mmCIF file of C-alpha atoms in Angstrom:
data_model
loop_
_atom_site.group_PDB
_atom_site.id
_atom_site.type_symbol
_atom_site.label_atom_id
_atom_site.label_comp_id
_atom_site.label_asym_id
_atom_site.label_seq_id
_atom_site.Cartn_x
_atom_site.Cartn_y
_atom_site.Cartn_z
ATOM 1 C CA MET A 1007 18.436 75.954 13.161
ATOM 2 C CA ALA A 1008 18.985 75.146 16.174
ATOM 3 C CA LYS A 1009 15.968 77.729 17.077
ATOM 4 C CA TYR A 1010 13.604 77.016 14.836
ATOM 5 C CA ILE A 1011 14.041 72.771 16.405
ATOM 6 C CA LYS A 1012 14.163 74.086 20.388
ATOM 7 C CA ASN A 1013 10.337 75.695 18.796
ATOM 8 C CA LEU A 1014 10.206 71.948 17.287
ATOM 9 C CA GLY A 1015 10.123 70.747 19.855
ATOM 10 C CA LEU A 1016 8.489 72.896 22.247
ATOM 11 C CA TYR A 1017 5.355 72.848 20.204
ATOM 12 C CA PHE A 1018 6.055 68.973 19.904
ATOM 13 C CA ILE A 1019 5.467 68.671 23.723
ATOM 14 C CA ILE A 1020 2.245 70.878 23.952
ATOM 15 C CA ALA A 1021 1.064 68.912 21.530
ATOM 16 C CA VAL A 1022 1.539 66.015 23.395
ATOM 17 C CA ILE A 1023 -0.439 66.812 26.406
ATOM 18 C CA LEU A 1024 -3.211 68.677 24.898
ATOM 19 C CA GLN A 1025 -4.079 65.317 23.358
ATOM 20 C CA VAL A 1026 -3.341 62.977 26.517
ATOM 21 C CA GLY A 1027 -5.793 66.377 28.459
ATOM 22 C CA VAL A 1028 -8.894 65.983 25.924
ATOM 23 C CA LEU A 1029 -8.466 62.108 26.542
ATOM 24 C CA TYR A 1030 -8.363 61.332 30.446
ATOM 25 C CA TYR A 1031 -10.982 64.066 30.062
ATOM 26 C CA ILE A 1032 -12.807 61.672 27.417
ATOM 27 C CA ASN A 1033 -11.670 58.541 29.477
ATOM 28 C CA ASN A 1034 -12.949 59.593 32.605
ATOM 29 C CA PHE A 1035 -16.042 62.282 31.939
ATOM 30 C CA TYR A 1036 -17.907 61.654 28.789
ATOM 31 C CA LEU A 1037 -17.567 58.943 28.021
ATOM 32 C CA SER A 1038 -18.271 57.571 31.101
ATOM 33 C CA GLY A 1039 -21.816 59.674 30.777
ATOM 34 C CA PHE A 1040 -22.619 57.003 27.975
ATOM 35 C CA SER A 1041 -21.656 54.038 30.278
ATOM 36 C CA SER A 1042 -24.202 55.375 33.223
ATOM 37 C CA ASN A 1043 -26.408 56.280 30.927
ATOM 38 C CA SER A 1044 -26.223 52.201 29.358
ATOM 39 C CA GLU A 1045 -26.102 50.567 31.742
ATOM 40 C CA ASP A 1046 -29.661 51.884 32.941
ATOM 41 C CA LYS A 1047 -30.973 50.739 29.764
ATOM 42 C CA SER A 1048 -29.998 47.688 30.288
ATOM 43 C CA THR A 1049 -31.741 47.307 32.514
ATOM 44 C CA VAL A 1050 -34.666 48.991 32.477
ATOM 45 C CA ALA A 1051 -34.673 46.313 28.760
ATOM 46 C CA VAL A 1052 -33.936 43.506 30.993
ATOM 47 C CA ASN A 1053 -36.489 44.466 33.346
ATOM 48 C CA SER A 1054 -38.765 44.989 30.535
ATOM 49 C CA THR A 1055 -38.091 41.242 30.000
ATOM 50 C CA ASN A 1056 -38.326 40.049 33.522
ATOM 51 C CA THR A 1057 -41.992 41.822 33.460
ATOM 52 C CA THR A 1058 -43.292 40.630 29.674
ATOM 53 C CA SER A 1059 -41.793 36.947 31.319
ATOM 54 C CA ALA A 1060 -43.550 36.852 34.170
ATOM 55 C CA LYS A 1061 -47.216 38.389 32.360
ATOM 56 C CA SER A 1062 -46.913 35.414 30.537
ATOM 57 C CA ASN A 1063 -47.029 32.765 32.955
ATOM 58 C CA ASP A 1064 -49.003 34.276 34.830
ATOM 59 C CA LYS A 1065 -52.372 34.150 32.216
ATOM 60 C CA ASN A 1066 -54.125 31.683 33.633
ATOM 61 C CA GLU A 1067 -54.431 34.229 37.130
ATOM 62 C CA VAL A 1068 -57.708 36.470 36.419
ATOM 63 C CA ASP A 1069 -56.261 39.835 37.381
ATOM 64 C CA ASN A 1070 -60.451 40.236 40.078
ATOM 65 C CA THR A 1071 -58.865 44.834 40.369
ATOM 66 C CA ILE A 1072 -60.741 45.499 36.447
ATOM 67 C CA LYS A 1073 -64.301 45.059 36.874
ATOM 68 C CA PHE A 1074 -67.004 47.502 35.992
ATOM 69 C CA ALA A 1075 -70.621 47.395 37.925
ATOM 70 C CA VAL A 1076 -73.494 46.545 35.273
ATOM 71 C CA PRO A 1077 -77.191 44.878 36.664
ATOM 72 C CA GLU A 1078 -77.129 41.066 34.781
ATOM 73 C CA ASP A 1079 -79.331 41.645 32.756
ATOM 74 C CA SER A 1080 -78.018 44.246 29.991
ATOM 75 C CA THR A 1081 -77.752 43.916 26.436
ATOM 76 C CA GLU A 1082 -74.566 44.765 23.933
ATOM 77 C CA VAL A 1083 -72.061 45.476 26.145
ATOM 78 C CA GLU A 1084 -68.621 46.599 24.653
ATOM 79 C CA LEU A 1085 -65.717 47.690 26.311
ATOM 80 C CA SER A 1086 -64.290 51.390 25.022
ATOM 81 C CA LYS A 1087 -60.996 51.528 22.926
ATOM 82 C CA GLU A 1088 -58.745 53.112 25.523
ATOM 83 C CA ASN A 1089 -60.174 50.101 27.629
ATOM 84 C CA ASP A 1090 -61.550 52.798 30.182
ATOM 85 C CA LYS A 1091 -65.252 52.405 29.661
ATOM 86 C CA ILE A 1092 -67.964 50.104 29.525
ATOM 87 C CA ALA A 1093 -71.540 50.383 27.469
ATOM 88 C CA TYR A 1094 -74.671 48.266 27.385
ATOM 89 C CA ILE A 1095 -78.220 48.840 27.514
ATOM 90 C CA LYS A 1096 -80.400 48.263 29.827
ATOM 91 C CA ASP A 1097 -84.615 48.323 29.582
ATOM 92 C CA SER A 1098 -84.203 50.241 26.391
ATOM 93 C CA ALA A 1099 -81.702 53.611 27.283
ATOM 94 C CA LEU A 1100 -77.483 53.113 26.209
ATOM 95 C CA GLN A 1101 -75.800 53.475 29.666
ATOM 96 C CA ILE A 1102 -71.955 54.197 30.085
ATOM 97 C CA VAL A 1103 -69.970 52.982 33.388
ATOM 98 C CA GLY A 1104 -66.070 54.217 33.791
ATOM 99 C CA LYS A 1105 -64.400 54.508 36.826
ATOM 100 C CA THR A 1106 -65.357 57.187 38.326
ATOM 101 C CA GLU A 1107 -68.669 57.872 35.943
ATOM 102 C CA ASN A 1108 -71.879 55.987 35.171
ATOM 103 C CA ASN A 1109 -74.495 58.062 32.552
ATOM 104 C CA THR A 1110 -76.949 57.948 31.183
ATOM 105 C CA VAL A 1111 -76.588 58.506 27.802
ATOM 106 C CA ASP A 1112 -80.353 61.055 26.603
ATOM 107 C CA LEU A 1113 -81.533 60.677 22.953
ATOM 108 C CA GLN A 1114 -84.550 62.822 23.889
ATOM 109 C CA ASP A 1115 -87.425 62.238 21.559
ATOM 110 C CA LEU A 1116 -85.597 59.680 19.615
ATOM 111 C CA LYS A 1117 -85.428 55.589 20.362
ATOM 112 C CA LEU A 1118 -81.988 53.991 20.755
ATOM 113 C CA LEU A 1119 -81.973 50.682 17.792
ATOM 114 C CA LYS A 1120 -78.120 49.956 17.461
ATOM 115 C CA TYR A 1121 -74.221 51.273 19.262
ATOM 116 C CA GLN A 1122 -70.359 51.264 19.325
ATOM 117 C CA TRP A 1123 -68.027 52.901 20.461
ATOM 118 C CA LEU A 1124 -65.326 55.167 18.653
ATOM 119 C CA ASP A 1125 -62.204 56.665 19.612
ATOM 120 C CA GLU A 1126 -61.332 59.361 22.137
ATOM 121 C CA GLY A 1127 -64.333 58.016 24.129
ATOM 122 C CA ASN A 1128 -67.078 59.067 21.347
ATOM 123 C CA LEU A 1129 -70.100 56.439 20.731
ATOM 124 C CA VAL A 1130 -71.851 55.913 16.907
ATOM 125 C CA ILE A 1131 -75.675 55.973 17.454
ATOM 126 C CA ALA A 1132 -77.953 55.498 15.742
ATOM 127 C CA ALA A 1133 -81.641 56.060 16.856
ATOM 128 C CA SER A 1134 -85.550 56.948 15.278
ATOM 129 C CA LYS A 1135 -88.446 58.782 16.132
ATOM 130 C CA GLU A 1136 -90.644 55.699 16.838
ATOM 131 C CA ASN A 1137 -92.586 54.025 14.282
ATOM 132 C CA SER A 1138 -89.917 56.147 11.459
ATOM 133 C CA THR A 1139 -87.932 53.531 8.857
ATOM 134 C CA LYS A 1140 -85.052 56.906 8.510
ATOM 135 C CA ILE A 1141 -82.593 56.289 10.819
ATOM 136 C CA SER A 1142 -80.431 59.143 11.351
ATOM 137 C CA PHE A 1143 -76.781 58.104 13.244
ATOM 138 C CA TYR A 1144 -75.079 60.885 15.705
ATOM 139 C CA LYS A 1145 -72.036 61.019 17.492
ATOM 140 C CA TYR A 1146 -72.173 60.887 20.983
ATOM 141 C CA ASN A 1147 -69.659 62.306 22.318
ATOM 142 C CA ILE A 1148 -69.578 61.156 26.280
ATOM 143 C CA SER A 1149 -67.400 64.354 27.926
ATOM 144 C CA THR A 1150 -69.458 67.145 26.982
ATOM 145 C CA LYS A 1151 -72.901 64.824 26.427
ATOM 146 C CA GLU A 1152 -73.603 66.639 22.585
ATOM 147 C CA LYS A 1153 -74.509 64.814 19.413
ATOM 148 C CA GLU A 1154 -73.707 65.683 16.389
ATOM 149 C CA LEU A 1155 -75.760 64.351 13.312
ATOM 150 C CA LEU A 1156 -74.344 62.820 10.681
ATOM 151 C CA ALA A 1157 -75.541 60.574 8.086
ATOM 152 C CA SER A 1158 -79.189 59.013 7.798
ATOM 153 C CA ILE A 1159 -80.860 55.574 6.571
ATOM 154 C CA GLN A 1160 -83.922 55.372 4.717
ATOM 155 C CA LEU A 1161 -85.130 51.668 4.961
ATOM 156 C CA LYS A 1162 -86.760 50.421 2.750
ATOM 157 C CA ASP A 1163 -89.366 49.391 5.215
ATOM 158 C CA LYS A 1164 -90.657 49.160 8.856
ATOM 159 C CA LYS A 1165 -89.616 45.323 9.048
ATOM 160 C CA SER A 1166 -85.257 46.285 7.704
ATOM 161 C CA SER A 1167 -83.394 47.307 10.566
ATOM 162 C CA ILE A 1168 -80.895 47.398 11.577
ATOM 163 C CA ASP A 1169 -78.218 44.884 12.709
ATOM 164 C CA SER A 1170 -75.612 46.182 13.194
ATOM 165 C CA ILE A 1171 -72.538 49.258 13.197
ATOM 166 C CA ILE A 1172 -69.008 48.546 12.556
ATOM 167 C CA SER A 1173 -65.933 50.378 13.895
ATOM 168 C CA SER A 1174 -62.144 51.079 12.845
ATOM 169 C CA PRO A 1175 -59.976 50.605 15.955
ATOM 170 C CA LEU A 1176 -57.782 52.616 13.425
ATOM 171 C CA LYS A 1177 -59.924 55.884 12.913
ATOM 172 C CA ASP A 1178 -62.755 57.338 12.293
ATOM 173 C CA LEU A 1179 -64.598 54.594 9.889
ATOM 174 C CA ILE A 1180 -68.160 53.302 10.506
ATOM 175 C CA PHE A 1181 -69.972 50.274 8.728
ATOM 176 C CA VAL A 1182 -73.284 49.739 8.672
ATOM 177 C CA LYS A 1183 -75.328 46.992 7.772
ATOM 178 C CA VAL A 1184 -78.877 46.331 7.565
ATOM 179 C CA ALA A 1185 -81.118 43.687 7.140
ATOM 180 C CA LEU A 1186 -83.640 43.836 5.555
ATOM 181 C CA SER A 1187 -87.121 42.407 5.828
ATOM 182 C CA ASN A 1188 -87.226 39.533 3.369
ATOM 183 C CA GLY A 1189 -83.889 37.836 4.828
ATOM 184 C CA SER A 1190 -81.249 40.097 2.283
ATOM 185 C CA SER A 1191 -78.463 41.818 3.850
ATOM 186 C CA GLU A 1192 -76.964 45.381 2.835
ATOM 187 C CA LEU A 1193 -73.987 47.673 3.803
ATOM 188 C CA TYR A 1194 -72.954 51.296 3.718
ATOM 189 C CA LYS A 1195 -70.201 52.469 4.643
ATOM 190 C CA LEU A 1196 -69.427 56.295 6.040
ATOM 191 C CA ASN A 1197 -67.789 57.814 3.889
ATOM 192 C CA VAL A 1198 -65.488 61.769 4.484
ATOM 193 C CA ARG A 1199 -68.460 63.913 2.826
ATOM 194 C CA ASN A 1200 -70.887 62.543 5.984
ATOM 195 C CA GLU A 1201 -72.774 60.152 3.153
ATOM 196 C CA PHE A 1202 -73.447 56.811 3.336
ATOM 197 C CA GLU A 1203 -72.655 54.601 0.108
ATOM 198 C CA LYS A 1204 -73.829 51.469 -0.649
ATOM 199 C CA ILE A 1205 -70.935 48.808 -0.991
ATOM 200 C CA ALA A 1206 -71.671 46.004 -3.645
ATOM 201 C CA LEU A 1207 -71.951 42.521 -1.752
ATOM 202 C CA ARG A 1208 -71.529 39.323 -3.925
ATOM 203 C CA GLU A 1209 -74.193 37.722 -1.979
ATOM 204 C CA SER A 1210 -77.546 38.932 -0.892
ATOM 205 C CA LYS A 1211 -77.837 36.852 2.628
ATOM 206 C CA ILE A 1212 -74.416 37.481 4.296
ATOM 207 C CA GLN A 1213 -74.457 35.006 8.084
ATOM 208 C CA ASP A 1214 -71.155 36.562 9.206
ATOM 209 C CA ILE A 1215 -68.573 39.756 9.276
ATOM 210 C CA TYR A 1216 -66.242 41.008 10.835
ATOM 211 C CA LEU A 1217 -64.009 44.466 9.316
ATOM 212 C CA ILE A 1218 -60.149 43.649 8.070
ATOM 213 C CA PRO A 1219 -58.450 47.353 9.552
ATOM 214 C CA HIS A 1220 -55.648 48.116 7.826
ATOM 215 C CA GLU A 1221 -57.749 46.592 4.600
ATOM 216 C CA ASP A 1222 -59.487 48.965 5.424
ATOM 217 C CA LYS A 1223 -62.089 45.410 4.411
ATOM 218 C CA LEU A 1224 -64.403 43.872 5.194
ATOM 219 C CA ILE A 1225 -65.142 39.933 5.313
ATOM 220 C CA TYR A 1226 -68.359 38.642 4.612
ATOM 221 C CA ASN A 1227 -70.376 34.234 3.654
ATOM 222 C CA SER A 1228 -73.011 33.668 2.437
ATOM 223 C CA ALA A 1229 -75.510 32.123 4.161
ATOM 224 C CA LEU A 1230 -77.180 29.850 1.776
ATOM 225 C CA ASN A 1231 -73.564 27.822 0.447
ATOM 226 C CA SER A 1232 -69.843 27.660 1.006
ATOM 227 C CA ASN A 1233 -68.960 31.219 -0.500
ATOM 228 C CA VAL A 1234 -66.844 33.686 1.403
ATOM 229 C CA TYR A 1235 -65.758 37.347 -0.228
ATOM 230 C CA VAL A 1236 -64.034 40.258 0.387
ATOM 231 C CA THR A 1237 -65.676 43.870 -0.437
ATOM 232 C CA TYR A 1238 -63.714 46.017 -3.132
ATOM 233 C CA LEU A 1239 -62.570 42.557 -4.366
ATOM 234 C CA GLU A 1240 -63.754 41.132 -6.918
ATOM 235 C CA GLN A 1241 -62.273 37.045 -6.380
ATOM 236 C CA LYS A 1242 -63.711 35.037 -3.574
ATOM 237 C CA LEU A 1243 -61.781 32.749 -1.371
ATOM 238 C CA SER A 1244 -62.099 29.208 -2.167
ATOM 239 C CA LEU A 1245 -60.540 26.722 0.737
ATOM 240 C CA ALA A 1246 -59.248 23.434 -0.804
ATOM 241 C CA GLN A 1247 -62.125 21.786 1.095
ATOM 242 C CA LYS A 1248 -65.988 22.823 -0.113
ATOM 243 C CA GLY A 1249 -69.442 23.125 2.774
ATOM 244 C CA LEU A 1250 -70.981 25.001 4.246
ATOM 245 C CA THR A 1251 -67.878 27.869 6.540
ATOM 246 C CA LYS A 1252 -68.237 29.908 9.649
ATOM 247 C CA ILE A 1253 -65.660 33.181 9.349
ATOM 248 C CA LEU A 1254 -64.107 32.934 13.323
ATOM 249 C CA GLY A 1255 -62.556 36.230 13.114
ATOM 250 C CA VAL A 1256 -59.499 38.660 12.152
ATOM 251 C CA ASP A 1257 -57.016 38.416 14.333
ATOM 252 C CA LYS A 1258 -54.662 40.708 15.966
ATOM 253 C CA SER A 1259 -52.245 40.615 12.837
ATOM 254 C CA GLU A 1260 -55.272 40.180 10.503
ATOM 255 C CA ASN A 1261 -55.030 36.388 9.655
ATOM 256 C CA VAL A 1262 -59.462 35.306 9.152
ATOM 257 C CA TYR A 1263 -60.834 32.243 10.217
ATOM 258 C CA ILE A 1264 -62.947 30.884 9.371
ATOM 259 C CA GLY A 1265 -64.241 27.047 9.534
ATOM 260 C CA LEU A 1266 -65.668 24.886 7.872
ATOM 261 C CA VAL A 1267 -69.191 23.237 9.465
ATOM 262 C CA ASN A 1268 -70.778 19.355 10.119
ATOM 263 C CA GLY A 1269 -73.749 19.893 11.624
ATOM 264 C CA GLY A 1270 -74.532 22.184 12.839
ATOM 265 C CA ASN A 1271 -70.701 22.370 14.123
ATOM 266 C CA ILE A 1272 -66.994 23.347 13.615
ATOM 267 C CA SER A 1273 -64.821 20.454 12.335
ATOM 268 C CA LYS A 1274 -61.568 22.029 10.484
ATOM 269 C CA ILE A 1275 -60.712 25.742 10.483
ATOM 270 C CA TYR A 1276 -58.734 27.270 8.353
ATOM 271 C CA TYR A 1277 -56.946 30.733 8.598
ATOM 272 C CA GLY A 1278 -54.074 33.428 6.525
ATOM 273 C CA SER A 1279 -53.821 36.758 5.351
ATOM 274 C CA ILE A 1280 -56.267 38.148 1.935
ATOM 275 C CA SER A 1281 -52.770 38.553 0.149
ATOM 276 C CA GLU A 1282 -52.104 35.065 0.434
ATOM 277 C CA LYS A 1283 -53.678 32.153 -1.459
ATOM 278 C CA THR A 1284 -56.077 30.338 0.374
ATOM 279 C CA SER A 1285 -53.494 27.718 -0.972
ATOM 280 C CA SER A 1286 -51.531 28.397 1.106
ATOM 281 C CA TRP A 1287 -53.316 28.575 4.524
ATOM 282 C CA LYS A 1288 -52.653 26.701 7.620
ATOM 283 C CA GLN A 1289 -55.027 24.376 8.659
ATOM 284 C CA ILE A 1290 -56.285 23.146 12.258
ATOM 285 C CA SER A 1291 -58.365 19.164 11.847
ATOM 286 C CA LEU A 1292 -60.477 19.434 15.665
ATOM 287 C CA ASN A 1293 -59.859 16.289 17.890
ATOM 288 C CA ASN A 1294 -63.369 17.184 19.066
ATOM 289 C CA ILE A 1295 -65.979 18.962 16.416
ATOM 290 C CA GLU A 1296 -66.803 22.042 18.689
ATOM 291 C CA LYS A 1297 -70.354 24.895 18.356
ATOM 292 C CA PRO A 1298 -69.198 27.393 16.462
ATOM 293 C CA GLU A 1299 -69.711 30.277 19.630
ATOM 294 C CA ASP A 1300 -67.561 28.147 21.502
ATOM 295 C CA LEU A 1301 -63.991 28.807 19.281
ATOM 296 C CA ILE A 1302 -63.264 32.757 19.968
ATOM 297 C CA VAL A 1303 -60.135 34.605 17.921
ATOM 298 C CA VAL A 1304 -58.318 36.222 21.133
ATOM 299 C CA GLU A 1305 -54.807 38.982 19.418
ATOM 300 C CA ASN A 1306 -52.847 36.160 17.356
ATOM 301 C CA SER A 1307 -54.556 32.473 17.507
ATOM 302 C CA ILE A 1308 -57.673 30.622 18.154
ATOM 303 C CA TYR A 1309 -59.150 29.136 21.692
ATOM 304 C CA LYS A 1310 -61.944 26.734 22.560
ATOM 305 C CA LEU A 1311 -64.522 28.117 25.554
ATOM 306 C CA ASN A 1312 -64.183 26.194 28.441
ATOM 307 C CA SER A 1313 -67.345 26.710 30.117
ATOM 308 C CA THR A 1314 -66.753 24.344 33.096
ATOM 309 C CA GLU A 1315 -63.370 25.890 34.324
ATOM 310 C CA ASN A 1316 -63.798 29.674 33.300
ATOM 311 C CA LYS A 1317 -60.956 29.705 30.304
ATOM 312 C CA LEU A 1318 -60.599 29.855 26.802
ATOM 313 C CA GLU A 1319 -57.815 27.383 25.709
ATOM 314 C CA ASN A 1320 -55.427 27.593 22.936
ATOM 315 C CA LEU A 1321 -55.877 25.489 19.755
ATOM 316 C CA ASN A 1322 -52.811 26.236 18.577
ATOM 317 C CA GLY A 1323 -50.816 25.404 22.259
ATOM 318 C CA THR A 1324 -51.175 24.637 26.212
ATOM 319 C CA THR A 1325 -51.629 28.465 26.697
ATOM 320 C CA SER A 1326 -55.203 29.650 28.495
ATOM 321 C CA ILE A 1327 -56.882 32.615 29.470
ATOM 322 C CA SER A 1328 -58.262 32.717 32.899
ATOM 323 C CA PHE A 1329 -61.721 34.373 33.611
ATOM 324 C CA LYS A 1330 -64.610 35.066 36.457
ATOM 325 C CA GLY A 1331 -68.305 34.679 36.431
ATOM 326 C CA LYS A 1332 -69.951 33.886 32.831
ATOM 327 C CA PHE A 1333 -68.203 34.098 29.260
ATOM 328 C CA LEU A 1334 -69.029 37.709 27.793
ATOM 329 C CA LYS A 1335 -67.211 38.602 24.573
ATOM 330 C CA ILE A 1336 -63.436 39.301 22.912
ATOM 331 C CA CYS A 1337 -63.290 43.711 22.774
ATOM 332 C CA ASN A 1338 -59.976 44.853 22.325
ATOM 333 C CA GLY A 1339 -58.131 42.006 22.708
ATOM 334 C CA LYS A 1340 -60.126 41.366 25.923
ATOM 335 C CA VAL A 1341 -61.399 38.864 27.485
ATOM 336 C CA LEU A 1342 -65.394 40.976 29.015
ATOM 337 C CA SER A 1343 -67.288 38.348 31.517
ATOM 338 C CA ILE A 1344 -69.945 38.833 33.742
ATOM 339 C CA GLU A 1345 -71.114 37.003 37.773
ATOM 340 C CA ASN A 1346 -72.414 39.265 40.456
ATOM 341 C CA GLY A 1347 -73.400 42.593 39.145
ATOM 342 C CA ASN A 1348 -69.291 43.245 37.712
ATOM 343 C CA VAL A 1349 -68.363 42.744 33.963
ATOM 344 C CA TYR A 1350 -64.146 42.518 34.070
ATOM 345 C CA ILE A 1351 -61.875 43.301 32.372
ATOM 346 C CA ASN A 1352 -59.086 39.419 31.923
#
């Protein structure tokens, strides 16, 4: 019995020594490593927050370091999806300029009609032979300078034209708006079989058209009345106040901005999601009636163009975005402006 108690006591002492040793190791080595990592992560988070705050505070300052050499008389200036290249048309030729490149797209015997950026440095180009009503659409790889035929659209007559190409920022989704010679419009979507399928429209004469990216739908309105529609949806969007409409844009959260037109200018703005009833959409009553072209959707808000002070002023707050030179457009949420042969990305 005494021997049993002696062995039990010995085992107890050994167990205590092992437990103390393990706890000492965990406290001084294992947990200290986690504490160090935790401190590093806190520092990164704080620095990240400070960086964001600094960026927000500097919103009124212009970053003149991001610029591309582009002639003043260029047309259809567009920023690539990666924000690292500019494409533009000059003397009927498509030019591409980047940080280390300046190239002309060689279409050989084809006539350039329209173009638009896709992702990963690719373009979609609409081109045709001279005096032809068959419009071919190519995917152009900037790196290899090779073009791949996607599909073609046969126009009804020589007076019809390609009005615009709309590409999704999320995938290689392409829509094409065709302007017919009688003033009507047609919409086409390039499907997975690389065939253009015609989209059914509720109105024949379309004024504005914008893509709602995550929905893969287009919102459009009539040039003749107040009707606003979304492709693939039966019901039209009806605003609380009747009148002619102007679609001003779609923001990053996919809220649609629609202005009421009064004498050619905008007097009130409605905005909200197409998944919600328009009766719940928010409203902005403008103190001064604004020109439609001076109302710009950027990120998650709408701004008024102040050309005199070279800035965009937020209609929902006190913030503004400054830019250098003459305002051009919004691409990928960035403000493009031009001055002295340079396009600035703000």
